[in-house]
Short mmCIF file of C-alpha atoms in Angstrom, two decimals:
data_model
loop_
_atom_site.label_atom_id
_atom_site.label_comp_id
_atom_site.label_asym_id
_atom_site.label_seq_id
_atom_site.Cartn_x
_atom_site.Cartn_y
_atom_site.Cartn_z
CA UNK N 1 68.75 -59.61 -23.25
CA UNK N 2 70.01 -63.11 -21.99
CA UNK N 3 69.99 -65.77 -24.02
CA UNK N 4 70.32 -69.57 -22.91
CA UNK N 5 70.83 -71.85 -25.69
CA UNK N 6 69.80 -75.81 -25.49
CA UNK N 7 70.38 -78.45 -27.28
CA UNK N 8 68.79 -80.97 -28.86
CA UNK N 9 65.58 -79.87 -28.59
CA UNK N 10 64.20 -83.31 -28.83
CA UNK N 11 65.75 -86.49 -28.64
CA UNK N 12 65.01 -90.35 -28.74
CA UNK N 13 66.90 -92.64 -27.55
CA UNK N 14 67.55 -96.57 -26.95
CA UNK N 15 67.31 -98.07 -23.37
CA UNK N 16 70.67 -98.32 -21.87
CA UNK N 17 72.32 -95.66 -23.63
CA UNK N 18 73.52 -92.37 -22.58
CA UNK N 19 72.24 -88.82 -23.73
CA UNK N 20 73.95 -85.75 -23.11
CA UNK N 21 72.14 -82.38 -23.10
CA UNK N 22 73.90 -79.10 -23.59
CA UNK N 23 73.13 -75.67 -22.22
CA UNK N 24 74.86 -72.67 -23.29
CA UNK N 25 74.72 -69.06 -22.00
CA UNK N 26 75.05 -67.09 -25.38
CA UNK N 27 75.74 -63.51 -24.34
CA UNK N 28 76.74 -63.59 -21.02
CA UNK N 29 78.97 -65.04 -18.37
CA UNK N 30 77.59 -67.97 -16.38
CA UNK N 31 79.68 -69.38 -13.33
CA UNK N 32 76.32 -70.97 -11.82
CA UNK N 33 73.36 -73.01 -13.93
CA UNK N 34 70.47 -75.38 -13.00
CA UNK N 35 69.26 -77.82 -14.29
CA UNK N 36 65.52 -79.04 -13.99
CA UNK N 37 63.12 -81.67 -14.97
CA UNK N 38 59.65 -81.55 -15.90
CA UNK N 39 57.25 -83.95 -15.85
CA UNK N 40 53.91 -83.74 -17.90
CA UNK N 41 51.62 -81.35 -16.73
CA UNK N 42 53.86 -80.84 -13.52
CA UNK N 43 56.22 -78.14 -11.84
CA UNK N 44 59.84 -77.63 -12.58
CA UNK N 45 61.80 -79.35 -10.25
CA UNK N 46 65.12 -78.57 -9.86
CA UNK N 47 67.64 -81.33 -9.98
CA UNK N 48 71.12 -80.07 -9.81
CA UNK N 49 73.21 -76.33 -9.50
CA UNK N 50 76.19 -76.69 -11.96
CA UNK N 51 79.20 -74.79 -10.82
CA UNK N 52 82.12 -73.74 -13.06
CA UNK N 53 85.08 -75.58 -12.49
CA UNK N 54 84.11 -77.38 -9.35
CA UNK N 55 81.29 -80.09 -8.69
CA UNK N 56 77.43 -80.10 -8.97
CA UNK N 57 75.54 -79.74 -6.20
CA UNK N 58 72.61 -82.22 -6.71
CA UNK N 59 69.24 -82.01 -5.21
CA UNK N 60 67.91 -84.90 -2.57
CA UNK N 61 66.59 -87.42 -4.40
CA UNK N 62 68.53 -87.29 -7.79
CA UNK N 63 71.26 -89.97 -8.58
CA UNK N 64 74.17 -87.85 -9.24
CA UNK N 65 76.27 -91.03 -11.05
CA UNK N 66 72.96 -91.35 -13.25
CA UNK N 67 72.57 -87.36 -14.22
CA UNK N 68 76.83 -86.85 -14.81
CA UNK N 69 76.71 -82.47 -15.09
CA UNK N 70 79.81 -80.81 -16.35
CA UNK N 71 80.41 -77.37 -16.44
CA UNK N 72 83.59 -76.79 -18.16
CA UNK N 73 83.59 -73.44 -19.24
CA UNK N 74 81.95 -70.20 -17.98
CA UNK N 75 79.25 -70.52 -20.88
CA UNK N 76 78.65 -74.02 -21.16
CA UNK N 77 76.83 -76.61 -18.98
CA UNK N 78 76.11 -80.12 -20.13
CA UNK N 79 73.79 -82.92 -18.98
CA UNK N 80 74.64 -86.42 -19.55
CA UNK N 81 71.86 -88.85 -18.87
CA UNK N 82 73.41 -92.44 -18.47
CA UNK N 83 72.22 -95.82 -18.80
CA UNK N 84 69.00 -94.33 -19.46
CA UNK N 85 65.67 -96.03 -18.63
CA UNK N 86 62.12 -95.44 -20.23
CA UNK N 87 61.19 -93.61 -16.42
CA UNK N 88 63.90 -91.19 -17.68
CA UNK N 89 61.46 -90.09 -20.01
CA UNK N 90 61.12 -86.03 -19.23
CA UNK N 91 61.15 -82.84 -20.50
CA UNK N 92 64.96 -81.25 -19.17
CA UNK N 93 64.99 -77.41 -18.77
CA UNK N 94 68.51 -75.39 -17.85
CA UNK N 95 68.83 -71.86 -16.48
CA UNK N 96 71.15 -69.53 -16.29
CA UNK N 97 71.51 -65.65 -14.54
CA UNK N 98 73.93 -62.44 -15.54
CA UNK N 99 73.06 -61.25 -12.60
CA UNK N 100 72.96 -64.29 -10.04
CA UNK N 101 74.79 -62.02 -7.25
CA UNK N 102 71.79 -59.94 -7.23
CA UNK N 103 69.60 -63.24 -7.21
CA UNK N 104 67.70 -62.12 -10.36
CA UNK N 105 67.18 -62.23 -14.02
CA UNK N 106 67.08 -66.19 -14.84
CA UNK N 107 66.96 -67.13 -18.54
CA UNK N 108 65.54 -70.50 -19.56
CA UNK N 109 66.27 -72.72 -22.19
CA UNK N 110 64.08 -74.09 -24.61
CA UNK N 111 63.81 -77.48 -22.92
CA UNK N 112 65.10 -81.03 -24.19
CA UNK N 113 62.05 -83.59 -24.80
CA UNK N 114 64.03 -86.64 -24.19
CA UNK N 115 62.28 -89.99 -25.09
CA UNK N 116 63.48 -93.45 -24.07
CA UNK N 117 62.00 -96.70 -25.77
CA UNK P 1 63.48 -75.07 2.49
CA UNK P 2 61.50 -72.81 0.60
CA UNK P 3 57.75 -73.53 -0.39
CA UNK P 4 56.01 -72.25 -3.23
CA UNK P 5 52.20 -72.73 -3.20
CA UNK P 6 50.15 -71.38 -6.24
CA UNK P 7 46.22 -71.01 -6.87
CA UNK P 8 44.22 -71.54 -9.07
CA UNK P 9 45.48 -74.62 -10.78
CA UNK P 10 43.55 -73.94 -13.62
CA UNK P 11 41.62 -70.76 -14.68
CA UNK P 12 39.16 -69.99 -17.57
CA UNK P 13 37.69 -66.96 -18.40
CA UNK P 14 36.44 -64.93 -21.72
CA UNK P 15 39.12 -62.91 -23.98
CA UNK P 16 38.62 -59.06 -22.30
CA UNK P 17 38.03 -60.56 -18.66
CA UNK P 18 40.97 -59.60 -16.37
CA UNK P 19 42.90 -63.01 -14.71
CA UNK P 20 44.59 -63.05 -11.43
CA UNK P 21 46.90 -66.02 -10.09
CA UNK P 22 47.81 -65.90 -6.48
CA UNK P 23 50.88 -67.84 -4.87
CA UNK P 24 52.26 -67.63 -0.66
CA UNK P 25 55.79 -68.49 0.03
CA UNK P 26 57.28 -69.58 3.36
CA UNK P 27 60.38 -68.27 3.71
CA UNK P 28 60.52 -64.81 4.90
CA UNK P 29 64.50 -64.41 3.40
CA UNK P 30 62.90 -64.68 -0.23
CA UNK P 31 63.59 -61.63 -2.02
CA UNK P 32 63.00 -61.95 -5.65
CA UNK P 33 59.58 -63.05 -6.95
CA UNK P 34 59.57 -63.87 -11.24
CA UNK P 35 56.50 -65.04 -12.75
CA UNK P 36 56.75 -67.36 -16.00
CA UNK P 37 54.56 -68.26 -18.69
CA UNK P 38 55.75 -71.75 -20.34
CA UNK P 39 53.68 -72.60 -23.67
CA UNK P 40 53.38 -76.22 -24.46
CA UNK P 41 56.75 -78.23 -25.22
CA UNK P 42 58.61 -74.41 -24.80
CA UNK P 43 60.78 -73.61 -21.81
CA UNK P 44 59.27 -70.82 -19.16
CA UNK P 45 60.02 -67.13 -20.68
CA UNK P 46 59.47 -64.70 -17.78
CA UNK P 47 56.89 -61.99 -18.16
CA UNK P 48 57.27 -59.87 -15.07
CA UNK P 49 58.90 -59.87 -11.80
CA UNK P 50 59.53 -58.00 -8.09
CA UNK P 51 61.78 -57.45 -5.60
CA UNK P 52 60.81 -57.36 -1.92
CA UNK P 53 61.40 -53.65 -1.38
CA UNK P 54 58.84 -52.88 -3.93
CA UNK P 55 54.83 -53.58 -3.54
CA UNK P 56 53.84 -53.63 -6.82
CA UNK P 57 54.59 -53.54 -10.81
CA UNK P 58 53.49 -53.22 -13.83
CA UNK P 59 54.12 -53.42 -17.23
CA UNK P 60 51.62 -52.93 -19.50
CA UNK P 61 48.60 -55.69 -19.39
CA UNK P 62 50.07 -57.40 -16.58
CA UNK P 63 50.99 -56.35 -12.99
CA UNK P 64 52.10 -58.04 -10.26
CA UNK P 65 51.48 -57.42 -6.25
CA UNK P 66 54.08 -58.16 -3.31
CA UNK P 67 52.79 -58.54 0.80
CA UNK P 68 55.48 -59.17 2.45
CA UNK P 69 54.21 -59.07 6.08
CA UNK P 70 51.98 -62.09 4.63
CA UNK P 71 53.90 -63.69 2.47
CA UNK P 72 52.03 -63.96 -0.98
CA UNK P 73 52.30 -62.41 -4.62
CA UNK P 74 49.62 -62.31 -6.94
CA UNK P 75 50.05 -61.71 -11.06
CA UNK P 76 47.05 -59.69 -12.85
CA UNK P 77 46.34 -59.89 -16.41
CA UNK P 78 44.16 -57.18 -18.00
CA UNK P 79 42.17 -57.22 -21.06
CA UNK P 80 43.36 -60.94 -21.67
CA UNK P 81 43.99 -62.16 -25.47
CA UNK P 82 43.95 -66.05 -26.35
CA UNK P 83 47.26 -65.76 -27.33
CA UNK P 84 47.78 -65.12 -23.28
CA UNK P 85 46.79 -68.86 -22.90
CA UNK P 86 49.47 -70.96 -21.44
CA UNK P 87 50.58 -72.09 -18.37
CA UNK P 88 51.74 -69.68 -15.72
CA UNK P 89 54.79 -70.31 -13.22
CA UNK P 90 55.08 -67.89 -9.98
CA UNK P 91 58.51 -68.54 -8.35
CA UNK P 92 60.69 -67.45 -5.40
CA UNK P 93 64.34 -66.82 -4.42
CA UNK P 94 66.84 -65.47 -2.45
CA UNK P 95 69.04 -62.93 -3.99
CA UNK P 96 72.14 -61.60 -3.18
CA UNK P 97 73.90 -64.80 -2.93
CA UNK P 98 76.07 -67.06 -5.24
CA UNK P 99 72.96 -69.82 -4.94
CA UNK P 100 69.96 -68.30 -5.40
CA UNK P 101 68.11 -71.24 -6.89
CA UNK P 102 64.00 -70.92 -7.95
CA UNK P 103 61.40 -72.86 -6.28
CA UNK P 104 58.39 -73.13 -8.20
CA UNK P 105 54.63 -72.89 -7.50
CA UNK P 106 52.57 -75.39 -8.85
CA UNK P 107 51.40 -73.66 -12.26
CA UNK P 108 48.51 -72.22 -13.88
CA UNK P 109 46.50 -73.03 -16.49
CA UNK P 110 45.17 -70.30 -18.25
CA UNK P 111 42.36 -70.86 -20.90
CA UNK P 112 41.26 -67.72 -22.45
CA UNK P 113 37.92 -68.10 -24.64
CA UNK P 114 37.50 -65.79 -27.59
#
């Protein structure tokens, strides 16, 4: 089946600094992933589409020059969270499809608990 | 846009009872409907999902029912296990295009008692 790989799994960081989250489709081919945030005991929320080759397409709301997403290859997505603040604080989840033309078949990562202090 | 609205918010109910998790949706063009169980501090793993030219599925303990004329999608557990506890994600899209991004319901949680 489809795998999505993501990385770190947990991370802590200091205020001000960036973080950068990666999401990898393992055995398949991914021109589109999405990236969400989850808040405790809350929804996923989906903050950006990441498109190989070309630009994100970010969600109302989220600060595109504060959540940087670059998809540089057809199996890798990455989420860079800069200047980061302790309201940054979140549980980040990617997705990715094989079969996105049919609209079906998304594959979650394992999440990234990121922690700013 | 699309809106996702899930019931209960939380459900309890003994290990053997059966559990059923409703959700309506708004926009009639929604076409695929997954359902998700997320444990804590785990991403969502789908369980079980439909398309919109089918009325119902099922795999094994747990099923899940499509209305389309009024717009709503319901998952059944059977013979729940405490293992089944978790929270519970339904979800809607439109297929057959190059964007067919998931809104969420609301969530689930599921207590089962042994």
């Amino acid at each position: 089946g489809a795998v999505v790989s993501q990385h770190p799994s947990w991370v802590i960081c200091k205020s001000g600094t960036s973080v950068k989250i990666e999401c990898r489709s393992l055995d398949f081919q991914a021109t589109t992933m999405f990236w969400y945030r989850q808040f405790p005991k809350q929804s996923l929320m989906l903050m950006a589409t990441s498109n190989e080759g070309s630009k994100a397409t970010y969600e109302q709301g989220v600060e595109k020059d504060k959540f940087l997403i670059n998809h540089a290859s057809l199996t890798l997505s990455t989420l860079t969270v800069t200047s980061a603040h302790p309201e940054d604080s979140s549980f980040y989840i990617c997705s990715a499809s094989p079969a996105l033309d049919r609209g079906l078949g998304y594959t979650f990562g394992s999440g990234t608990r990121l922690t700013v202090v | 846009g699309e809106n996702v609205e899930q019931h209960p918010s939380t459900l309890s109910v003994q290990e053997g009872d059966s559990a059923v998790i409703k959700c309506t949706y708004s926009d009639s063009a929604s076409n695929y409907f997954p359902w998700y169980k997320q444990e804590l501090g785990k991403g969502p793993q789908l369980i079980i999902d439909i398309r919109s030219n089918v009325g119902e599925k099922k795999d094994q303990r747990i099923a899940v029912t499509l209305n389309k004329t009024a717009k709503h999608f319901s998952l059944h557990i059977t013979e729940t296990q405490p293992e089944d506890s978790a929270v519970y994600f339904c979800a809607a899209s439109i297929g057959g295009t190059s964007y067919g991004k998931l809104t969420f319901g609301q969530g689930t949680i599921l207590t089962v008692h042994p």
